[in-house]
PDB file of C-alpha atoms in Angstrom:
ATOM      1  CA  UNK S   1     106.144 100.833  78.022  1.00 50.00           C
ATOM      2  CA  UNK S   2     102.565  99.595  79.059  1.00 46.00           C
ATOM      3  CA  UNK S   3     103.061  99.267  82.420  1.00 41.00           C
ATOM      4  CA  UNK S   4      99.419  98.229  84.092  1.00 43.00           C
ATOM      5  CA  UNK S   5      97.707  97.253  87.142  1.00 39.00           C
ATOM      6  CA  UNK S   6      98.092  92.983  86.118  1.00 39.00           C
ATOM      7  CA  UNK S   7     100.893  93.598  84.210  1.00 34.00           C
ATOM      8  CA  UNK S   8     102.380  90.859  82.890  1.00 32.00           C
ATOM      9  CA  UNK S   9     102.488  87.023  80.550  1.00 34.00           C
ATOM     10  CA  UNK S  10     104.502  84.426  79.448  1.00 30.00           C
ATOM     11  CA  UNK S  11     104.367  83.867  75.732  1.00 29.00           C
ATOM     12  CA  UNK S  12     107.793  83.427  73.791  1.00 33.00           C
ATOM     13  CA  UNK S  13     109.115  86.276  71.873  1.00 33.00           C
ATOM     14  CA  UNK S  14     109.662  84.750  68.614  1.00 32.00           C
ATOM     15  CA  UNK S  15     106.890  82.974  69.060  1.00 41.00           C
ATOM     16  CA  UNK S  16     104.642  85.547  68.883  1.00 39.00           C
ATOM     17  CA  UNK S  17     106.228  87.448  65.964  1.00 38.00           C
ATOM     18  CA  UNK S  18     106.065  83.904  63.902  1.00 40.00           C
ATOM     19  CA  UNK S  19     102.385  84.222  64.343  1.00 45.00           C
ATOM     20  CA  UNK S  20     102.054  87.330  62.675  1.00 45.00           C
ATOM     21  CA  UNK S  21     101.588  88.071  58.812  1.00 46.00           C
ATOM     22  CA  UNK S  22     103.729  89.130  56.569  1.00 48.00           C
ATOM     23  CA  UNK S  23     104.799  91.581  54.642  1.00 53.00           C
ATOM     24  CA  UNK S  24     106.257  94.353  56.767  1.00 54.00           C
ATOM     25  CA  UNK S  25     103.833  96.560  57.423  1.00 60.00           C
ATOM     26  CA  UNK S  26     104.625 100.685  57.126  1.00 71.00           C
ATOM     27  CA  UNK S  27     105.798 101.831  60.437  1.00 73.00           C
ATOM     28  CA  UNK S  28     104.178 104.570  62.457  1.00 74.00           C
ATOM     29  CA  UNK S  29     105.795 107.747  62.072  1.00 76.00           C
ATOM     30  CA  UNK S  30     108.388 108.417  65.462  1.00 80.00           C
ATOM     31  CA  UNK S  31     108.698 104.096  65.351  1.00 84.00           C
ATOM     32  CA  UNK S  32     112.451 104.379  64.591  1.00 89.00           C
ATOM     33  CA  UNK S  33     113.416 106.540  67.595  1.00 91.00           C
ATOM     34  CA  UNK S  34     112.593 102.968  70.135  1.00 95.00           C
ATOM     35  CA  UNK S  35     115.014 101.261  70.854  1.00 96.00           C
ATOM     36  CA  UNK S  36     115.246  97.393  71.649  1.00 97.00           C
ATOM     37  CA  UNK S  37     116.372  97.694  75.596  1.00 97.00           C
ATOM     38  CA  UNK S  38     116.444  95.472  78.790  1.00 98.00           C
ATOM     39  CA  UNK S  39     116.012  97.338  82.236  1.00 98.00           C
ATOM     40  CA  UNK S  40     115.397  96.128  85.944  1.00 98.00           C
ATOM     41  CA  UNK S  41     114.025  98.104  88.390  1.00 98.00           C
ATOM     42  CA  UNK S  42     113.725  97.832  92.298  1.00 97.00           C
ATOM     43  CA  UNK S  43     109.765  98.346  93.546  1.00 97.00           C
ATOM     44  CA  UNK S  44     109.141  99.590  97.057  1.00 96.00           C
ATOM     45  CA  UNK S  45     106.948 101.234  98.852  1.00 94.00           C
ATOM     46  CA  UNK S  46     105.805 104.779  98.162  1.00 94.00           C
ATOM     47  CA  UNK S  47     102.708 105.279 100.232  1.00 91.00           C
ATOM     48  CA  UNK S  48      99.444 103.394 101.691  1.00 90.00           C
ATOM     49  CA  UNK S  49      96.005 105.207 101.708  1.00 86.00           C
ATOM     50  CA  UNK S  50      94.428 106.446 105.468  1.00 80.00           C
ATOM     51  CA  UNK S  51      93.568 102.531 107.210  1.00 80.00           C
ATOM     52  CA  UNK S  52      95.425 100.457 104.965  1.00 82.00           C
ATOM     53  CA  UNK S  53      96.398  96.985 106.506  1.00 87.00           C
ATOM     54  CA  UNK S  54      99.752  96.983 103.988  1.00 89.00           C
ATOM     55  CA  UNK S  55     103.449  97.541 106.477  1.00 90.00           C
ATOM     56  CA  UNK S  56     105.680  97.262 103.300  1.00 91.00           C
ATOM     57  CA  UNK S  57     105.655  96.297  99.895  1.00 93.00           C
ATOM     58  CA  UNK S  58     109.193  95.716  97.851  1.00 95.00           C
ATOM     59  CA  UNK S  59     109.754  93.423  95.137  1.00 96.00           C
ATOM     60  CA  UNK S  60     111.369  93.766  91.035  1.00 97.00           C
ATOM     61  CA  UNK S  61     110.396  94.280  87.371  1.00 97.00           C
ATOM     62  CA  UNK S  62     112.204  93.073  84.165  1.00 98.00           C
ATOM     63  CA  UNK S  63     111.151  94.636  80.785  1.00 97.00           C
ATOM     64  CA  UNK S  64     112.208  93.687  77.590  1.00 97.00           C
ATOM     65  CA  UNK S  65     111.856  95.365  74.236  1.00 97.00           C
ATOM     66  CA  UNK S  66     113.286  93.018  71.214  1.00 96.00           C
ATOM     67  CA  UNK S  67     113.219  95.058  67.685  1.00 95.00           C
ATOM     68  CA  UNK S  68     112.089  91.862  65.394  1.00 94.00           C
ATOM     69  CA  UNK S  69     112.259  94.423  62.596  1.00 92.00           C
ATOM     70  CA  UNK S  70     108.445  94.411  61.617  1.00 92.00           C
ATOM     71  CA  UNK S  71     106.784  94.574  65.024  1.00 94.00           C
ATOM     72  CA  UNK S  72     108.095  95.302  68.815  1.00 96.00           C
ATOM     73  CA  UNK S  73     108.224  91.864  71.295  1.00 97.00           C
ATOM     74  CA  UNK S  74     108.103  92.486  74.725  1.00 97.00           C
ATOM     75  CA  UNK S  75     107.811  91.421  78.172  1.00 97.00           C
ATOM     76  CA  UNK S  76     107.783  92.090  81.672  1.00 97.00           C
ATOM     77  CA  UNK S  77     108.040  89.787  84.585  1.00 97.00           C
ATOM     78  CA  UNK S  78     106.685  91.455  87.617  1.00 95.00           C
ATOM     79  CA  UNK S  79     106.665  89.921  91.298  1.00 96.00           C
ATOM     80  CA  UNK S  80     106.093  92.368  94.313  1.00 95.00           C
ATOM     81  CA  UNK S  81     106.044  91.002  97.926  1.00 95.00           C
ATOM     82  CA  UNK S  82     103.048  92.659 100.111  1.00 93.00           C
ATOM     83  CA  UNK S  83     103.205  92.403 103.627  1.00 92.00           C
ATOM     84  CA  UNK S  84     100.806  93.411 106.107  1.00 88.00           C
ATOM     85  CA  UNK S  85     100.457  95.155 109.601  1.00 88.00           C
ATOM     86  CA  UNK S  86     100.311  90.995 111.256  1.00 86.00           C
ATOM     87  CA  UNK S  87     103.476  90.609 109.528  1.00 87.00           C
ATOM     88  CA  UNK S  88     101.344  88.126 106.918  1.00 90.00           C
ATOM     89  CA  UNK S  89     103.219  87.943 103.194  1.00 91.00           C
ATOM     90  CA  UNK S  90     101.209  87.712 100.131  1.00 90.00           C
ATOM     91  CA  UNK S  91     103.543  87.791  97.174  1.00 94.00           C
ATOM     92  CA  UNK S  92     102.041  88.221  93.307  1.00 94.00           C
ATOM     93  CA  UNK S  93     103.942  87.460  89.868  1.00 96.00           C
ATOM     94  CA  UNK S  94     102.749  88.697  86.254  1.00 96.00           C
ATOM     95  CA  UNK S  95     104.761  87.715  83.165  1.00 97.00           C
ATOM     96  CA  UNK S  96     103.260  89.809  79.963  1.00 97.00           C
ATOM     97  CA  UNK S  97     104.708  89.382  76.469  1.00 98.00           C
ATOM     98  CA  UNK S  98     103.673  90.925  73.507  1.00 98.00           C
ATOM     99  CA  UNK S  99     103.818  91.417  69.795  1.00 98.00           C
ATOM    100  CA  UNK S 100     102.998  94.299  68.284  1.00 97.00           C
ATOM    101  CA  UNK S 101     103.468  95.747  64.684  1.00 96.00           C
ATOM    102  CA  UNK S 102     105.028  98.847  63.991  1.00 94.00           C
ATOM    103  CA  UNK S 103     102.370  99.980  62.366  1.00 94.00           C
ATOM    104  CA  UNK S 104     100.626  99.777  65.550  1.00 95.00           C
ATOM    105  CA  UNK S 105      97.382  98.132  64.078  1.00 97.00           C
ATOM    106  CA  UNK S 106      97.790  94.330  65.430  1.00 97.00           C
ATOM    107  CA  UNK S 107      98.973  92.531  68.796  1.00 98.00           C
ATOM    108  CA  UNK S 108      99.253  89.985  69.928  1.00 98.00           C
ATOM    109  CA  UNK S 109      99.068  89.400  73.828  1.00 98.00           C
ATOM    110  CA  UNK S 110      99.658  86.894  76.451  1.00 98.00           C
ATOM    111  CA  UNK S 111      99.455  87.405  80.683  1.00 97.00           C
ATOM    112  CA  UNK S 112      99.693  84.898  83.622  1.00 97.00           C
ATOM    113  CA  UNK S 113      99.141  86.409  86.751  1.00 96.00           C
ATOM    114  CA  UNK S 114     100.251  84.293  89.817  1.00 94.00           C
ATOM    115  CA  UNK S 115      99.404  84.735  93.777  1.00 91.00           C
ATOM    116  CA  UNK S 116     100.910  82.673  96.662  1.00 86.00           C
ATOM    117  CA  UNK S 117     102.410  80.207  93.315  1.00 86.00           C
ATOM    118  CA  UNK S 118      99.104  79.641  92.084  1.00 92.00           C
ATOM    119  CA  UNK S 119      97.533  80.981  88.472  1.00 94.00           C
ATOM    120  CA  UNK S 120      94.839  83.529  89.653  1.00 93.00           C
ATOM    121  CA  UNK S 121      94.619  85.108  85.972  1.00 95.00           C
ATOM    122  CA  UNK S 122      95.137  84.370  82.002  1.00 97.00           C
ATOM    123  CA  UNK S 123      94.697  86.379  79.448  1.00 98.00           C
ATOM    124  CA  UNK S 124      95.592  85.809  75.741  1.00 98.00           C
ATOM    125  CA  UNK S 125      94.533  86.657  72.352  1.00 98.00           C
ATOM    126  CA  UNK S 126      95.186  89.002  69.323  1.00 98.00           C
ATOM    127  CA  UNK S 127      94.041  92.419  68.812  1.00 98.00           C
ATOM    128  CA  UNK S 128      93.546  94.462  66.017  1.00 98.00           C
ATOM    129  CA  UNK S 129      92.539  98.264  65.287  1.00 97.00           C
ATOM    130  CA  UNK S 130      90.885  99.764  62.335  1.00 97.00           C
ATOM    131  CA  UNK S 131      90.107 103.428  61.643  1.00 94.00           C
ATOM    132  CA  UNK S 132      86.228 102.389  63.115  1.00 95.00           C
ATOM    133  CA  UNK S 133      88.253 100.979  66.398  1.00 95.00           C
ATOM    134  CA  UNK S 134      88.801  97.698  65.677  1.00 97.00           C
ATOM    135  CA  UNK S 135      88.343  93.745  67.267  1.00 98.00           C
ATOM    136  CA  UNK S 136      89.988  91.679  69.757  1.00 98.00           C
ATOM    137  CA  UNK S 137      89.540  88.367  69.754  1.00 98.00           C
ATOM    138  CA  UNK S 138      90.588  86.002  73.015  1.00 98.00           C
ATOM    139  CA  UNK S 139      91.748  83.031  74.145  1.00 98.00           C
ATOM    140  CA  UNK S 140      91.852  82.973  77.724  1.00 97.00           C
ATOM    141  CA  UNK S 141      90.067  83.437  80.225  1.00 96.00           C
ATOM    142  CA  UNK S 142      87.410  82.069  77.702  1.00 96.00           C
ATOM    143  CA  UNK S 143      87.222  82.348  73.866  1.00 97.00           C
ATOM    144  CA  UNK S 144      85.262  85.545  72.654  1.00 97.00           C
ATOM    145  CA  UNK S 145      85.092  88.712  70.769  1.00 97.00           C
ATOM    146  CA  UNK S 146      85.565  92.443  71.924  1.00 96.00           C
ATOM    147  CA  UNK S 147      84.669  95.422  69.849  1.00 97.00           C
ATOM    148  CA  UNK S 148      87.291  98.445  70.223  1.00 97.00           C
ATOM    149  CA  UNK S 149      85.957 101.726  70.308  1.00 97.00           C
ATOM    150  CA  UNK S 150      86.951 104.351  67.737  1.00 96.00           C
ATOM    151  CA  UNK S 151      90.323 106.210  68.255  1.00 96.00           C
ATOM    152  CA  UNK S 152      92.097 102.663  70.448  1.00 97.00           C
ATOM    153  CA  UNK S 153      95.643 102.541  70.618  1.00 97.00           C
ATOM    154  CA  UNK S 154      97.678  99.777  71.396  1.00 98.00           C
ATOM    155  CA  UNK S 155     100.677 100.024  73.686  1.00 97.00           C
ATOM    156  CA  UNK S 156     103.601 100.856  71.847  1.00 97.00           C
ATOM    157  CA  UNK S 157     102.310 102.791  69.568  1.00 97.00           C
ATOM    158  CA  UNK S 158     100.638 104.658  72.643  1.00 97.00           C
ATOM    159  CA  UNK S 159     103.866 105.424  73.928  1.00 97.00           C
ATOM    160  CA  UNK S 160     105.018 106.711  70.108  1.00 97.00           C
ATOM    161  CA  UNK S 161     102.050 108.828  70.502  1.00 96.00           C
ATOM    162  CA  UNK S 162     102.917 110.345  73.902  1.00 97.00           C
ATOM    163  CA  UNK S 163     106.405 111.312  73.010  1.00 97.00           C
ATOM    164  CA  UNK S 164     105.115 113.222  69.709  1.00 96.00           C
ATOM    165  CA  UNK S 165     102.457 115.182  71.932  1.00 96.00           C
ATOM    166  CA  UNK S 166     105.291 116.116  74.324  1.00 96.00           C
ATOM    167  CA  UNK S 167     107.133 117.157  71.813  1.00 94.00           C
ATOM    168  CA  UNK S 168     104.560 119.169  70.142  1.00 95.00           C
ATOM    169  CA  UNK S 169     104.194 121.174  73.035  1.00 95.00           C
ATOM    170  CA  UNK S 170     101.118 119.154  74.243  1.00 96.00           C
ATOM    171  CA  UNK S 171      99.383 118.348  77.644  1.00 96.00           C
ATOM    172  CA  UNK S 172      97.412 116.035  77.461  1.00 97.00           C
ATOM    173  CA  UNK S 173      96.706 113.069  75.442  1.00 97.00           C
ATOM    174  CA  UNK S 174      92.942 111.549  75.807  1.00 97.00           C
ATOM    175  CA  UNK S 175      92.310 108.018  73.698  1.00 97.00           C
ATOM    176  CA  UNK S 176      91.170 104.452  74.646  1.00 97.00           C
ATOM    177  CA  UNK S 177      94.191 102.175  75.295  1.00 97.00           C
ATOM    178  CA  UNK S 178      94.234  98.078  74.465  1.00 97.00           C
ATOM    179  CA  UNK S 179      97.089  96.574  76.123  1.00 96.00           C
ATOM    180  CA  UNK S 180      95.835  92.873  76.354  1.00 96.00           C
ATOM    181  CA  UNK S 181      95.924  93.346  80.476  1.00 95.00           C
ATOM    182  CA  UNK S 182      92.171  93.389  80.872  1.00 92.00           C
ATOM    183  CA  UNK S 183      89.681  90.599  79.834  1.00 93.00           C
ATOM    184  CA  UNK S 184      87.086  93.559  79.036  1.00 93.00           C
ATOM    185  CA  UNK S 185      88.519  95.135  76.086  1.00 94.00           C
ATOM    186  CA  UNK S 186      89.700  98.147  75.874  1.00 96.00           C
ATOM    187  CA  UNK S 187      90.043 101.236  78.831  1.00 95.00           C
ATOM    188  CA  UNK S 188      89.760 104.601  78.554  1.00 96.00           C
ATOM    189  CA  UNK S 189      93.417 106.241  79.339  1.00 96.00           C
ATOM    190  CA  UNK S 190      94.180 110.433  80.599  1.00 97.00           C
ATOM    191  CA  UNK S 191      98.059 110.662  79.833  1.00 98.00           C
ATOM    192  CA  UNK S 192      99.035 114.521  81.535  1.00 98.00           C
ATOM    193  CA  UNK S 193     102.176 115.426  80.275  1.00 98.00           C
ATOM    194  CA  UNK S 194     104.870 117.649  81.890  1.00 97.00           C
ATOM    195  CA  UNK S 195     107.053 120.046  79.426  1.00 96.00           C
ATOM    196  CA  UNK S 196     109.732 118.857  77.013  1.00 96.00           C
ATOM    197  CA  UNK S 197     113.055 118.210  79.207  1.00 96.00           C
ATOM    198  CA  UNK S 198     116.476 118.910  77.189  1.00 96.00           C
ATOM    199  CA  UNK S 199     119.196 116.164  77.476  1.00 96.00           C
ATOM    200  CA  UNK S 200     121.184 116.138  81.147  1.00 95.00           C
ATOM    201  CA  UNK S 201     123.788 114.468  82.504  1.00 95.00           C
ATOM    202  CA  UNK S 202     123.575 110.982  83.728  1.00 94.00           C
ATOM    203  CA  UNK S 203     126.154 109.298  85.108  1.00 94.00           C
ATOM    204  CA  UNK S 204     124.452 105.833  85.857  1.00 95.00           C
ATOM    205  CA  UNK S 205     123.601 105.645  82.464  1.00 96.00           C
ATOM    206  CA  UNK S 206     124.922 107.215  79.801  1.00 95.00           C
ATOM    207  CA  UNK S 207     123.219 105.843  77.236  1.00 93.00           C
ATOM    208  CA  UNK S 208     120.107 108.363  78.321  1.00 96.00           C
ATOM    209  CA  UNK S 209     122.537 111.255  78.564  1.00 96.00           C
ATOM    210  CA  UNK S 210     121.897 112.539  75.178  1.00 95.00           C
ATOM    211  CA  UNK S 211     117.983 112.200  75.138  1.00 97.00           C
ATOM    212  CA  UNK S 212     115.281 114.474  75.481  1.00 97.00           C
ATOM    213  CA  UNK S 213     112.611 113.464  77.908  1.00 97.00           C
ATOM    214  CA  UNK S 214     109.207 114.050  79.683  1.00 97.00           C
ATOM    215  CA  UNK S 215     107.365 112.844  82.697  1.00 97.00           C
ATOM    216  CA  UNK S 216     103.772 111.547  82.408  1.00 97.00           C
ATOM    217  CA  UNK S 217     101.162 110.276  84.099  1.00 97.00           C
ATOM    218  CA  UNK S 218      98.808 107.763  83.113  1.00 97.00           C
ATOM    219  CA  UNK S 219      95.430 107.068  84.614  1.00 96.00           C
ATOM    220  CA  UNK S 220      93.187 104.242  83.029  1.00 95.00           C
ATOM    221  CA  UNK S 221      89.322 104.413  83.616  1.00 93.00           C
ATOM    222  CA  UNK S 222      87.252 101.098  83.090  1.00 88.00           C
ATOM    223  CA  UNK S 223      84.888 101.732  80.343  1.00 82.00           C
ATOM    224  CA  UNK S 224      82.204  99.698  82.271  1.00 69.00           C
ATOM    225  CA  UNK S 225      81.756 102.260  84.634  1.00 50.00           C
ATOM    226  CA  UNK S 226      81.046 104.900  82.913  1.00 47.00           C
ATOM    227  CA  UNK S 227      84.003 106.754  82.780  1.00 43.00           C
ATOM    228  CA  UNK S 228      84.205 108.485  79.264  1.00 47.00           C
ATOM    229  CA  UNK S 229      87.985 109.093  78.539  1.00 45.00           C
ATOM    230  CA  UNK S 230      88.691 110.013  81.935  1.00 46.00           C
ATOM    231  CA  UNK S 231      85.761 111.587  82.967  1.00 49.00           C
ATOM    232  CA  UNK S 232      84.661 112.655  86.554  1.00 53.00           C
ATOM    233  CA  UNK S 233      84.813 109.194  88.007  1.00 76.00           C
ATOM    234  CA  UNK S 234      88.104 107.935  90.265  1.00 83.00           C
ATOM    235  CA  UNK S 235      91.010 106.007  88.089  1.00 89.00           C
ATOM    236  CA  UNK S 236      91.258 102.192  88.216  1.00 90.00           C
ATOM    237  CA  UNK S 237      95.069 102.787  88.427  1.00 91.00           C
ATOM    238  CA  UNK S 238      97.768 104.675  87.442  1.00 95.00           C
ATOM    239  CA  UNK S 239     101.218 105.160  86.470  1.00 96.00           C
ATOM    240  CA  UNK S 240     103.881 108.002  86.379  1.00 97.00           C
ATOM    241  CA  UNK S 241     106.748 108.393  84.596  1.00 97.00           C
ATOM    242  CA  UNK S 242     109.773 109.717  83.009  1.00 97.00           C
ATOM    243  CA  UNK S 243     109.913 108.998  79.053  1.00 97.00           C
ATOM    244  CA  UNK S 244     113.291 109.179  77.602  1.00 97.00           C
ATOM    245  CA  UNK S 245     112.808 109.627  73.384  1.00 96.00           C
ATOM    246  CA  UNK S 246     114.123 105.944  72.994  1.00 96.00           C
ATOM    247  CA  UNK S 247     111.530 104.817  74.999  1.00 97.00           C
ATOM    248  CA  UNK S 248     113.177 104.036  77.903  1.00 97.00           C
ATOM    249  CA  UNK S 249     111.481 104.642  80.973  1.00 97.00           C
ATOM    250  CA  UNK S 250     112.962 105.335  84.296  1.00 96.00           C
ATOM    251  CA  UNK S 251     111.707 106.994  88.024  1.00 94.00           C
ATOM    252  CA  UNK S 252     108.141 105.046  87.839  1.00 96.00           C
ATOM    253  CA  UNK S 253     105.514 105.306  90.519  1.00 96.00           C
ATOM    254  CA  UNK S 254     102.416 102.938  90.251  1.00 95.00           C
ATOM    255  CA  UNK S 255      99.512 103.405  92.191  1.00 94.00           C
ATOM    256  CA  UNK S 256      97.124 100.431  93.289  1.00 90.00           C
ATOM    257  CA  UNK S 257      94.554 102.633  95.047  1.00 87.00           C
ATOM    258  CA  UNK S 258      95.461 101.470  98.375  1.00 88.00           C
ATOM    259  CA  UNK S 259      98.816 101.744  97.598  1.00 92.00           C
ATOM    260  CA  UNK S 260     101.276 102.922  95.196  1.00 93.00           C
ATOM    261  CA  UNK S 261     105.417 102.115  94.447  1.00 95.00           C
ATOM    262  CA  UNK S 262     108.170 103.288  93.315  1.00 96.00           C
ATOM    263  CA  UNK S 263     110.091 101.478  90.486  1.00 97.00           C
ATOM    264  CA  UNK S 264     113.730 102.585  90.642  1.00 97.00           C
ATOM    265  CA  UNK S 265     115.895 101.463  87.243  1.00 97.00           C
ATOM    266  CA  UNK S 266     118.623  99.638  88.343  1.00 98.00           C
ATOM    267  CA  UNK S 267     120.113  97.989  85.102  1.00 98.00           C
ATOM    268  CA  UNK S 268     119.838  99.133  81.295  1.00 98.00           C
ATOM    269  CA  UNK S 269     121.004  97.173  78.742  1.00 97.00           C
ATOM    270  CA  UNK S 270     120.322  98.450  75.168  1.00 96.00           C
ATOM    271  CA  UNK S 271     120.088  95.684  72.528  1.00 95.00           C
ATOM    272  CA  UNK S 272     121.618  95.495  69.204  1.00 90.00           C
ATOM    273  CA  UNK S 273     119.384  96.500  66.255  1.00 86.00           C
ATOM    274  CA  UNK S 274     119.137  93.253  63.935  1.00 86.00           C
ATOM    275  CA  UNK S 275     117.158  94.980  60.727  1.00 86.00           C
TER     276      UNK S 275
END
């Protein structure tokens, strides 16, 4: 799940797999263990840094995973109400969608990022990686062209790669991300990865009773600072986690800088495979 600071876009699901070519590309080794899901989760407040203005913070997140067979659609709608120490509201919205094929090697991306009901961000465009890193080419904000360093992932394929390492055993997976949630290209991403958890019982949801898992944390570094894979310099945000081996995703914690919340799944509904 690329869950990120913006998050978010509106852009139909079979819309965006239409766009894409044909034929089926070869999918990524560890592709056929996702699953096509819907969850909700409940956001609310975890902490606020020392002199933060921010009282409480609660709002909801819908992510969708559709299998379309050669590629992975998804979206999340995101909309979290902030509400300060004068008892001020400031409430933000992100709808993100997605197409990306299982081969992990082209996406194609759309956000709309909303505050107070009004657009304060678009992104769109199409992405794709080669073994020397790769292009992406927007849309929105303005129409241009990225290079992608050497070694970019894109999301899904990101998360396939995360799941392998833990595993494999590993700690640590180090590699620029593209997600389509940044008008800058590509970030530099430090996933730390907790051991290998056997399947337990879960009574809310059953379907995740029989799954490995592992929790991770993400941090994402802006490459125009500097930063160098996660280098010495602070995160621009991050994200913990608990991966299930379907890629389902529950018990997430997002932090803002000044603030971070918890995302609590609610719902889980896991979708018929149509291939």
């Amino acid at each position: 799940m690329p869950l990120r600071r913006h998050l978010l876009a509106t852009l139909a699901a079979l819309g965006l797999a239409a766009a894409l070519p044909r034929p089926v590309p070869a999918a990524e080794p560890g592709a056929e263990a996702m699953i096509g899901h819907r969850a909700a989760y409940k956001l609310t407040l975890d902490k606020v840094r020392d002199n933060s203005d921010i009282a409480r913070a609660e709002g909801v997140m819908l992510y969708e995973v559709v299998d379309a067979c050669d590629g992975w659609a998804t979206r999340q709608r995101f909309q979290l109400r902030i509400t300060d120490r004068d008892g001020q509201d400031v409430e933000t919205t992100s709808d993100y969608s997605t197409f990306e094929t299982k081969d992990g090697k082209k996406l194609r991306f759309s956000l709309t990022q909303t505050s107070q009901g009004a657009v304060s961000q678009r992104i769109a465009g199409d992405a794709e990686t080669t073994p020397e890193g790769g292009t992406v080419k927007y849309t929105e904000p303005e129409a241009k062209e990225e290079t992608l360093p050497e070694g970019t992932l894109l999301p899904m394929l990101h998360t396939i790669r995360s799941l392998a390492a833990a595993r494999a055993g590993s700690r640590m997976l180090v590699v620029p991300l593209f997600d389509g949630t940044s008008a800058e290209g590509a970030q530099d991403t430090t996933t730390v990865i907790s051991a290998w958890t056997p399947p337990q019982a879960n009574a809310r949801f059953p379907d995740l009773a029989k799954l490995g898992s592992a929790r991770m944390r993400v941090a994402f570094f802006d490459r125009d600072k500097g930063s160098d894979a996660g280098g010495a310099s602070a995160p621009d945000y991050e994200v913990g986690l608990r991966y299930f081996e379907n890629g389902v995703a529950d018990d997430l914690k997002m932090d803002f800088g000044e603030f971070s919340v918890d995302g609590k799944l609610q719902e889980l509904s896991i979708l018929p495979n149509p291939c």
